[in-house]
Coordinates of C-alpha atoms in Angstrom, one line a residue:
Chain Q
M1 CA 145.5 151.2 185.4
K2 CA 141.9 150.3 185.4
L3 CA 142.3 147.8 182.6
I4 CA 145.2 146.1 184.3
K5 CA 143.2 145.7 187.5
T6 CA 140.4 144.0 185.5
I7 CA 142.7 141.6 183.8
K8 CA 144.0 140.5 187.1
F9 CA 140.5 140.1 188.3
S10 CA 139.5 137.3 186.0
H11 CA 140.5 135.7 182.8
T12 CA 137.0 135.5 181.5
L13 CA 136.3 139.1 182.2
C14 CA 139.7 140.0 180.7
L15 CA 138.5 138.4 177.5
L16 CA 135.3 140.4 177.7
S17 CA 137.0 143.7 178.2
V18 CA 139.5 143.0 175.4
C19 CA 136.5 142.3 173.2
S20 CA 134.9 145.5 174.2
I21 CA 138.1 147.4 173.3
L22 CA 138.3 145.7 170.0
L23 CA 134.7 146.6 169.4
S24 CA 135.8 150.2 170.1
T25 CA 133.7 150.5 173.2
P26 CA 135.6 152.7 175.5
A27 CA 137.3 150.7 178.4
W28 CA 135.7 153.1 180.9
S29 CA 132.2 151.7 180.1
E30 CA 133.0 148.9 182.7
V31 CA 130.7 148.4 185.6
A32 CA 132.0 149.0 189.1
V33 CA 130.3 147.4 192.1
I34 CA 130.5 149.8 195.0
V35 CA 130.0 149.9 198.7
H36 CA 130.7 152.3 201.6
P37 CA 134.5 152.9 202.2
S38 CA 134.0 151.5 205.7
V39 CA 133.1 148.0 204.4
G40 CA 136.0 145.7 204.8
D41 CA 134.5 142.6 203.1
T42 CA 135.5 141.2 199.7
A43 CA 133.0 139.5 197.4
S44 CA 133.3 137.1 194.5
P45 CA 131.2 137.7 191.3
S46 CA 128.9 134.9 192.6
D47 CA 128.5 136.6 196.0
I48 CA 127.5 139.8 194.2
S49 CA 125.1 138.0 191.9
R50 CA 123.4 136.3 194.8
I51 CA 122.9 139.6 196.6
F52 CA 121.4 141.2 193.5
L53 CA 119.1 138.2 193.0
G54 CA 117.8 138.3 196.5
K55 CA 119.4 135.0 197.5
A56 CA 121.8 136.5 200.0
K57 CA 121.3 139.4 202.3
S58 CA 124.9 140.0 203.5
L59 CA 128.5 140.0 202.1
P60 CA 130.7 137.0 202.9
G61 CA 132.3 138.9 205.8
G62 CA 128.8 139.4 207.4
T63 CA 128.0 143.0 206.5
K64 CA 124.3 143.3 205.8
V65 CA 123.7 145.0 202.5
I66 CA 120.7 146.1 200.5
P67 CA 121.2 146.2 196.7
V68 CA 120.1 149.1 194.6
N69 CA 119.7 149.4 190.8
L70 CA 120.5 152.3 188.5
E71 CA 117.5 153.8 186.8
R72 CA 115.6 151.8 184.2
G73 CA 117.0 152.0 180.6
S74 CA 120.5 152.8 181.8
A75 CA 123.2 151.1 179.6
T76 CA 125.3 150.3 182.7
R77 CA 122.4 148.5 184.2
E78 CA 121.9 146.3 181.2
E79 CA 125.6 145.6 181.2
F80 CA 125.5 144.6 184.9
N81 CA 122.5 142.4 184.3
D82 CA 124.2 140.7 181.4
K83 CA 127.8 140.3 182.8
V84 CA 127.1 139.7 186.5
L85 CA 123.6 138.2 186.7
G86 CA 123.7 136.6 183.2
K87 CA 120.1 137.5 182.5
S88 CA 118.3 139.8 180.1
G89 CA 116.0 142.5 181.4
S90 CA 112.9 140.5 180.6
Q91 CA 114.3 137.3 182.2
L92 CA 115.1 139.3 185.3
K93 CA 111.6 140.8 185.4
S94 CA 110.2 137.3 185.1
Y95 CA 112.5 136.0 187.8
W96 CA 111.4 138.8 190.2
S97 CA 107.7 138.4 189.4
R98 CA 108.1 134.8 190.8
L99 CA 109.3 136.2 194.1
V100 CA 107.4 139.5 194.4
F101 CA 103.9 138.0 194.1
T102 CA 104.6 135.5 196.7
G103 CA 105.8 138.2 199.1
K104 CA 109.2 136.5 199.3
A105 CA 111.3 139.3 198.2
Q106 CA 111.4 142.7 196.5
P107 CA 113.8 143.5 193.6
P108 CA 116.5 146.1 194.1
K109 CA 115.0 149.6 194.0
D110 CA 115.6 151.9 191.1
T111 CA 117.7 154.6 192.5
G112 CA 118.5 157.0 189.7
T113 CA 121.8 158.0 188.1
D114 CA 125.4 157.0 188.9
K115 CA 125.7 160.1 191.0
D116 CA 122.5 159.3 192.9
V117 CA 123.8 155.8 193.7
I118 CA 127.2 157.1 194.8
D119 CA 125.5 159.7 197.0
L120 CA 123.3 157.1 198.6
I121 CA 126.2 154.7 199.3
K122 CA 128.6 157.2 200.7
S123 CA 126.1 158.1 203.4
N124 CA 125.0 154.5 204.2
P125 CA 127.3 151.5 204.9
N126 CA 124.5 149.0 204.3
I127 CA 123.9 149.6 200.6
I128 CA 125.6 148.0 197.6
G129 CA 125.2 149.4 194.1
Y130 CA 127.0 149.5 190.8
V131 CA 127.9 152.4 188.5
S132 CA 129.8 153.1 185.4
A133 CA 133.4 152.6 186.4
D134 CA 134.4 156.1 185.1
K135 CA 131.9 157.7 187.5
V136 CA 133.5 156.2 190.7
T137 CA 134.6 158.8 193.2
A138 CA 136.8 158.6 196.3
D139 CA 133.6 158.6 198.4
V140 CA 133.0 154.9 197.8
K141 CA 134.9 151.7 197.6
V142 CA 135.0 149.5 194.5
L143 CA 134.3 145.9 195.4
A144 CA 134.8 144.6 191.8
T145 CA 134.7 145.7 188.2
F146 CA 133.2 143.8 185.3
Chain Y
M1 CA 118.8 162.5 194.8
K2 CA 116.5 164.0 192.2
K3 CA 115.4 160.6 190.8
L4 CA 114.8 159.0 194.1
H5 CA 111.3 159.7 195.4
P6 CA 111.4 160.9 199.1
L7 CA 109.1 158.0 200.0
A8 CA 111.3 155.5 198.3
W9 CA 114.3 157.0 200.1
R10 CA 112.7 156.7 203.5
A11 CA 111.5 153.2 202.6
L12 CA 115.0 152.1 201.7
L13 CA 116.3 153.4 205.0
A14 CA 113.5 151.8 206.9
S15 CA 114.3 148.4 205.4
I16 CA 117.9 148.5 206.6
A17 CA 117.9 146.7 209.9
C18 CA 120.9 148.6 211.4
S19 CA 119.9 152.0 210.2
S20 CA 119.8 154.6 212.9
T21 CA 117.3 156.7 211.1
Q22 CA 114.0 157.0 213.0
V23 CA 111.0 156.1 210.9
S24 CA 107.5 155.6 212.0
A25 CA 105.7 152.3 211.5
I26 CA 104.5 151.2 208.0
E27 CA 106.5 153.5 205.9
D28 CA 108.0 150.7 203.7
I29 CA 105.0 150.0 201.6
S30 CA 105.4 148.3 198.2
M31 CA 102.7 147.9 195.7
N32 CA 102.9 145.5 192.8
G33 CA 100.4 144.3 190.2
F34 CA 99.9 141.9 187.3
A35 CA 97.4 141.5 184.6
S36 CA 96.6 139.1 181.8
V37 CA 94.2 139.5 178.9
G38 CA 93.6 137.3 175.9
G39 CA 91.3 134.6 174.8
G40 CA 90.8 131.5 172.7
W41 CA 88.7 128.9 171.0
Y42 CA 88.4 125.1 171.6
S43 CA 87.1 123.2 168.7
G44 CA 86.2 119.7 170.0
D45 CA 85.1 116.7 167.9
N46 CA 82.0 116.9 170.1
H47 CA 80.7 120.4 169.8
T48 CA 79.6 120.7 173.4
S49 CA 83.0 119.7 174.9
T50 CA 85.1 122.3 176.8
Y51 CA 88.7 122.4 177.7
R52 CA 90.6 124.6 180.1
G53 CA 87.4 126.7 180.3
Y54 CA 87.2 127.3 176.5
D55 CA 84.4 126.2 174.2
Q56 CA 83.9 126.6 170.4
E57 CA 83.1 130.3 170.5
F58 CA 85.7 132.9 171.3
Q59 CA 86.1 133.3 175.0
A60 CA 88.3 135.6 177.1
D61 CA 87.3 134.6 180.6
P62 CA 89.8 131.8 181.1
V63 CA 92.7 134.2 180.6
V64 CA 91.7 137.5 182.0
K65 CA 93.2 138.3 185.4
F66 CA 94.0 141.4 187.3
G67 CA 95.9 141.3 190.6
L68 CA 97.1 143.9 193.0
Q69 CA 99.5 143.3 195.9
V70 CA 100.4 145.5 198.8
S71 CA 103.2 144.6 201.2
A72 CA 104.1 146.7 204.3
Q73 CA 107.1 146.3 206.5
V74 CA 105.6 147.0 210.0
N75 CA 108.9 146.6 211.9
D76 CA 112.2 144.8 211.6
K77 CA 110.5 141.4 212.1
V78 CA 107.0 141.8 210.9
S79 CA 105.5 142.5 207.5
V80 CA 102.0 142.1 206.1
T81 CA 101.0 141.1 202.5
G82 CA 97.7 141.2 200.8
Q83 CA 96.8 140.3 197.2
L84 CA 93.5 141.0 195.6
L85 CA 92.7 139.1 192.4
A86 CA 89.8 139.4 189.9
K87 CA 89.6 136.6 187.4
G88 CA 87.4 136.1 184.4
S89 CA 87.0 132.4 185.4
N90 CA 85.5 133.6 188.7
D91 CA 83.1 136.1 187.1
Y92 CA 85.5 138.9 188.0
N93 CA 84.7 138.8 191.6
V94 CA 87.5 140.3 193.6
E95 CA 89.0 137.9 196.1
G96 CA 91.7 138.1 198.7
E97 CA 94.0 135.5 197.1
W98 CA 96.8 136.0 199.7
A99 CA 96.5 137.7 203.0
Y100 CA 99.1 137.0 205.6
L101 CA 101.5 138.3 208.2
T102 CA 105.2 137.3 208.0
Y103 CA 107.3 137.1 211.1
A104 CA 111.0 137.0 210.0
A105 CA 112.7 135.1 212.8
N106 CA 116.0 135.8 211.1
D107 CA 117.3 136.3 207.5
D108 CA 116.8 132.7 206.7
W109 CA 113.7 131.8 208.5
D110 CA 110.1 133.1 208.1
V111 CA 106.8 132.2 209.7
R112 CA 103.7 133.2 207.8
I113 CA 100.1 133.2 209.2
G114 CA 97.0 133.8 207.2
R115 CA 95.6 132.9 203.8
L116 CA 98.4 131.3 201.7
R117 CA 98.9 129.5 198.5
A118 CA 98.8 125.7 198.8
P119 CA 102.3 124.8 197.6
F120 CA 101.5 121.7 195.5
F121 CA 103.6 122.6 192.5
P122 CA 106.7 124.6 191.7
Y123 CA 104.5 127.1 189.9
S124 CA 101.8 127.2 192.6
D125 CA 103.0 130.4 194.2
F126 CA 102.7 132.5 191.1
L127 CA 100.0 130.5 189.2
D128 CA 98.0 133.7 188.4
V129 CA 101.0 135.7 187.2
G130 CA 101.2 134.7 183.5
Y131 CA 104.3 136.9 183.0
A132 CA 106.3 134.6 185.4
Y133 CA 106.2 131.5 183.1
P134 CA 106.5 130.6 179.4
W135 CA 103.0 129.1 178.9
I136 CA 99.6 130.9 179.0
T137 CA 98.7 128.5 181.8
P138 CA 100.7 125.5 183.2
P139 CA 99.4 122.2 181.7
S140 CA 95.9 121.6 183.1
E141 CA 96.4 117.8 183.0
V142 CA 98.9 118.2 185.9
Y143 CA 97.8 121.5 187.4
R144 CA 94.4 119.9 188.0
F145 CA 93.2 121.1 191.4
I146 CA 90.0 122.9 191.9
F147 CA 91.5 124.9 194.9
N148 CA 94.8 126.7 195.3
T149 CA 94.7 128.1 198.8
V150 CA 95.2 127.1 202.5
E151 CA 94.3 129.1 205.5
G152 CA 96.8 128.5 208.4
V153 CA 100.4 128.8 209.1
D154 CA 103.6 128.0 207.2
T155 CA 107.3 128.3 207.8
L156 CA 110.0 128.9 205.2
Y157 CA 113.6 128.1 205.8
R158 CA 116.3 129.0 203.4
T159 CA 119.9 127.8 203.5
S160 CA 122.8 126.9 201.3
L161 CA 124.0 123.3 201.2
G162 CA 127.3 123.6 199.4
E163 CA 126.6 125.0 196.0
W164 CA 122.8 124.4 196.4
D165 CA 120.4 127.1 197.5
T166 CA 117.7 125.3 199.3
T167 CA 114.2 126.2 200.6
F168 CA 112.2 124.1 203.0
Q169 CA 108.5 124.8 203.5
A170 CA 106.1 123.2 205.9
Y171 CA 102.4 124.2 206.4
Y172 CA 99.3 123.3 208.4
G173 CA 95.8 124.7 208.0
R174 CA 92.4 124.2 206.6
L175 CA 90.4 125.3 203.6
T176 CA 86.7 125.9 203.5
D177 CA 85.6 127.4 200.2
E178 CA 83.1 127.2 197.4
T179 CA 84.7 126.2 194.1
S180 CA 83.6 125.1 190.6
L181 CA 83.5 121.4 189.8
G182 CA 82.2 120.3 186.4
G183 CA 80.7 123.8 185.9
E184 CA 78.9 123.7 189.2
D185 CA 79.6 125.5 192.5
V186 CA 80.3 123.1 195.3
E187 CA 81.4 123.4 198.9
I188 CA 84.8 122.0 199.8
D189 CA 86.3 121.5 203.2
L190 CA 89.9 120.3 203.6
S191 CA 90.9 119.8 207.3
N192 CA 94.3 118.7 208.7
F193 CA 95.6 120.3 205.5
T194 CA 99.3 119.9 205.8
G195 CA 102.4 119.4 203.7
L196 CA 106.2 119.6 203.3
N197 CA 108.2 120.6 200.3
A198 CA 111.9 121.3 199.5
S199 CA 113.5 122.9 196.5
F200 CA 117.2 122.8 195.6
T201 CA 118.7 125.2 193.1
R202 CA 122.2 125.2 191.6
D203 CA 123.0 127.5 188.7
W204 CA 120.7 126.3 185.9
L205 CA 119.0 123.4 187.8
T206 CA 116.1 123.4 190.3
L207 CA 114.8 120.2 191.8
R208 CA 111.7 120.1 194.0
V209 CA 109.8 117.5 196.0
S210 CA 106.4 118.1 197.6
Y211 CA 104.1 116.0 199.9
N212 CA 100.6 117.2 200.9
Y213 CA 97.8 115.6 202.9
A214 CA 94.2 116.5 203.9
K215 CA 91.0 115.1 205.1
V216 CA 88.7 116.1 202.3
D217 CA 84.9 116.8 202.1
I218 CA 83.6 117.8 198.7
E219 CA 79.9 118.3 198.0
S220 CA 78.6 116.0 195.3
P221 CA 77.6 117.9 192.1
A222 CA 73.8 117.7 191.3
D223 CA 74.0 114.9 188.7
L224 CA 76.0 112.7 191.0
A225 CA 73.9 113.5 194.0
G226 CA 70.9 112.4 192.0
L227 CA 72.6 109.1 191.2
I228 CA 73.6 108.6 194.8
G229 CA 69.9 109.1 195.7
V230 CA 68.9 106.4 193.2
L231 CA 71.5 104.0 194.7
D232 CA 70.2 104.7 198.2
G233 CA 66.6 104.3 197.0
V234 CA 67.2 100.8 195.6
G235 CA 69.1 99.6 198.6
F236 CA 72.8 100.1 197.7
S237 CA 73.4 102.5 200.5
D238 CA 77.0 101.4 201.2
E239 CA 77.9 102.1 197.6
A240 CA 76.0 105.3 197.7
S241 CA 77.9 106.6 200.7
A242 CA 81.2 105.3 199.3
L243 CA 80.7 107.5 196.3
E244 CA 80.5 110.7 198.4
I245 CA 83.7 112.5 199.4
D246 CA 83.3 112.6 203.1
Q247 CA 86.3 112.8 205.4
E248 CA 88.4 111.1 202.7
S249 CA 92.1 110.8 203.5
A250 CA 94.0 112.1 200.4
A251 CA 97.6 112.5 199.7
F252 CA 99.3 114.3 196.9
Y253 CA 102.9 114.3 196.0
G254 CA 105.0 115.7 193.2
V255 CA 108.6 115.7 192.0
A256 CA 109.9 118.3 189.6
A257 CA 113.1 119.2 187.7
L258 CA 113.4 122.6 186.1
V259 CA 116.4 123.5 183.8
D260 CA 117.3 126.8 182.3
Y261 CA 120.7 126.3 180.6
N262 CA 122.2 128.5 177.9
D263 CA 118.7 129.7 176.8
W264 CA 117.5 126.1 176.6
L265 CA 114.5 125.3 178.9
F266 CA 113.5 121.9 180.1
N267 CA 110.8 121.3 182.7
T268 CA 109.3 118.1 184.0
E269 CA 106.9 117.3 186.8
Y270 CA 105.4 114.0 188.0
T271 CA 102.5 114.0 190.4
E272 CA 100.1 111.5 192.1
I273 CA 96.9 111.6 194.1
N274 CA 96.5 108.7 196.5
Q275 CA 93.3 108.2 198.6
Q276 CA 92.6 105.8 201.4
N277 CA 89.2 105.0 199.9
Q278 CA 88.0 105.5 196.4
S279 CA 85.0 107.7 195.9
F280 CA 83.6 109.7 192.9
I281 CA 87.1 111.0 192.5
G282 CA 89.8 108.3 192.1
D283 CA 93.5 108.1 192.4
D284 CA 95.5 109.4 189.4
S285 CA 98.9 110.2 188.2
A286 CA 99.9 113.1 185.9
W287 CA 103.1 114.4 184.4
Y288 CA 104.5 116.7 181.7
V289 CA 107.7 117.4 179.9
M290 CA 108.4 120.8 178.3
L291 CA 111.3 121.7 176.1
G292 CA 111.9 125.4 175.2
K293 CA 114.4 127.6 173.6
R294 CA 114.9 131.3 174.1
I295 CA 116.0 133.3 171.0
D296 CA 116.5 137.0 171.8
D297 CA 113.0 138.2 172.9
F298 CA 111.3 135.0 171.8
T299 CA 110.7 131.7 173.6
F300 CA 109.5 128.7 171.7
H301 CA 108.3 125.7 173.6
V302 CA 106.7 122.3 173.2
T303 CA 104.9 120.4 176.0
Y304 CA 103.5 117.0 176.3
A305 CA 101.2 116.4 179.3
K306 CA 99.3 113.4 180.5
Q307 CA 96.8 112.4 183.2
E308 CA 95.8 108.8 183.8
S309 CA 93.2 107.9 186.4
D310 CA 93.8 104.8 188.5
H311 CA 90.3 104.6 189.8
D312 CA 89.7 101.3 191.7
L313 CA 86.1 100.7 191.1
S314 CA 85.9 97.4 193.2
F315 CA 83.8 99.3 195.8
L316 CA 80.9 99.0 193.2
D317 CA 81.2 95.2 192.9
G318 CA 78.2 94.8 195.2
I319 CA 76.0 96.1 192.4
P320 CA 75.0 93.4 190.0
D321 CA 75.2 94.0 186.2
G322 CA 72.0 95.0 184.5
V323 CA 70.0 96.5 187.4
A324 CA 67.3 98.7 185.8
V325 CA 65.8 101.6 187.6
P326 CA 63.0 102.6 185.2
P327 CA 61.7 105.7 187.1
A328 CA 65.2 107.2 186.8
G329 CA 65.5 106.2 183.2
I330 CA 68.4 103.8 184.0
T331 CA 68.7 100.5 182.2
D332 CA 72.0 99.4 183.9
L333 CA 72.7 101.0 187.2
K334 CA 76.3 99.9 187.6
A335 CA 77.2 100.9 184.0
T336 CA 75.6 104.3 184.6
V337 CA 77.6 104.9 187.8
I338 CA 80.9 103.8 186.2
G339 CA 80.0 106.0 183.2
A340 CA 79.6 109.0 185.4
I341 CA 82.8 108.6 187.4
G342 CA 84.9 106.0 185.6
E343 CA 88.4 105.8 184.4
S344 CA 89.8 108.5 182.2
E345 CA 93.0 109.2 180.3
S346 CA 93.8 112.5 178.7
S347 CA 96.9 113.9 177.1
S348 CA 97.8 117.1 175.3
V349 CA 100.6 118.4 173.1
T350 CA 101.1 122.2 173.2
L351 CA 103.2 124.3 170.8
G352 CA 103.7 127.8 172.0
M353 CA 105.6 131.0 171.7
R354 CA 106.3 133.8 174.1
Y355 CA 107.4 137.2 172.8
D356 CA 108.8 139.7 175.3
F357 CA 108.1 142.7 173.0
A358 CA 108.2 145.5 175.5
D359 CA 109.4 146.2 179.0
A360 CA 107.5 143.9 181.5
T361 CA 105.0 142.8 178.8
S362 CA 104.8 139.6 176.9
F363 CA 102.6 138.2 174.1
K364 CA 102.0 134.5 174.1
V365 CA 100.2 132.3 171.6
E366 CA 99.6 128.5 171.8
V367 CA 98.0 125.6 170.0
T368 CA 97.1 122.6 172.1
D369 CA 96.0 119.3 170.6
R370 CA 94.0 117.3 173.2
D371 CA 93.4 113.6 173.3
D372 CA 90.8 112.4 175.8
K373 CA 89.6 108.9 176.5
I374 CA 86.9 107.9 178.9
D375 CA 85.6 104.4 179.7
S376 CA 82.1 105.1 178.4
D377 CA 83.4 106.6 175.1
P378 CA 86.8 105.1 174.3
D379 CA 86.8 106.8 170.9
G380 CA 87.4 110.1 172.7
S381 CA 84.6 112.5 172.7
G382 CA 86.8 115.0 174.4
D383 CA 89.4 115.3 171.6
G384 CA 89.9 118.7 170.1
T385 CA 92.2 121.6 169.4
L386 CA 92.6 124.7 171.5
I387 CA 94.0 127.9 170.1
N388 CA 94.6 130.7 172.6
F389 CA 96.7 133.8 173.2
S390 CA 97.5 136.2 176.0
L391 CA 99.1 139.5 176.9
D392 CA 100.8 139.4 180.3
T393 CA 102.2 142.2 182.2
V394 CA 103.6 143.0 185.7
F395 CA 103.8 146.5 187.1

């Protein structure tokens, strides 16, 4: 089911996930971008990228959201950086250092494990995060998978 | 919630505008820091020449920097930011590099009051944060100011124009400071210090334009003050006062294009200084081009930078050739003045590498070949080669 949803989502991403299957990476290593179930907005990959790069502060429907990261060193975080933001960890660090030291923005906070992120989001409608797709529970809404 | 520190948790909540959680003021405090260490050697054809703060013996001072920044969200609309910086090039004196209050009128519009960075160049805002750019320092032929700060007010407006993320900034203020000019501490005073800049970013491309203006006073360094005294003494008082930088109207503008496409980097900036009247500092233009390639954790880059002075010396036409002032040891006064301030042209080629070898830490090494021509010595006494390296980190 999950795979079919992804294929519908985007041809490019479909190729990526097929690749990851061929490379025997389990399909459930996908990244799911999640929000509180009450959030009615949809978001394109570019909307999500803009929020996590500090360029936008709300979803296209107008809901204000604050992005949070998984803990440092998490494989899902690296996958998210690569697939959604198109930057390596050090490129992102360099990108944020340009904003942080001018007081213009702070990077998403490191929030812990998949469970920590889900717990945070289910209790707050203004947080957006991402987790390993197989860790998603009914407490949160999946905005997109990558 | 094990991994989320209770403070971080409250901070997160405090930063959410519509959160109903009650938090007391100043709970959202973030602290960030950066540091650079390293050093280098400059071997000039002339053994006494220096470049970018280096001379022929190993020196660390031009690279070493340590900065600490604290930001606090006071309420929904107001935050305060302070940055303390200790630099080797400033004898490790700790200075408040930034200190300002931000009023966020809305998500897209900020007003900041306090001590801010003068936004001449695209890299001005994070000039001291080596980790933020590929070089050890941006090309000194272009990044050539002896001051980086303005005290006053600015406003930042962010918006999307179609596919372009745009930022507009306008500022007004003043700067009174003591800074190093030709190895000497001099007083500077820039009043009516004002400017406008705009940057446009789309995917891999950023374009920026900047215009800046000030009424400038710069204290004459001792050698020049001596020469001005000599001119005054022999009756060339108009020329003497013209040499001084006193309420000089000066404008600076720059255009830049920055590309980061498929791990290829291409940066270019063109800048000009235009003054209403010439003085001991003349008009000039300066530009660079940089091409780089990221390969895994390595970035390789090559940069060509050039500065050309466009110093109109006609204000010295009143001084006849060959005026000797024997008590001052001068055989030709006009030639001596021109030699002290005259035209110059310098360029450099830099080959460099950045290696992001660990989390938030990079190692950089560069070789810069410099070509420097001045009127009094067209053979180029300033030519030489700089080898330097740095370790840069953010935390």
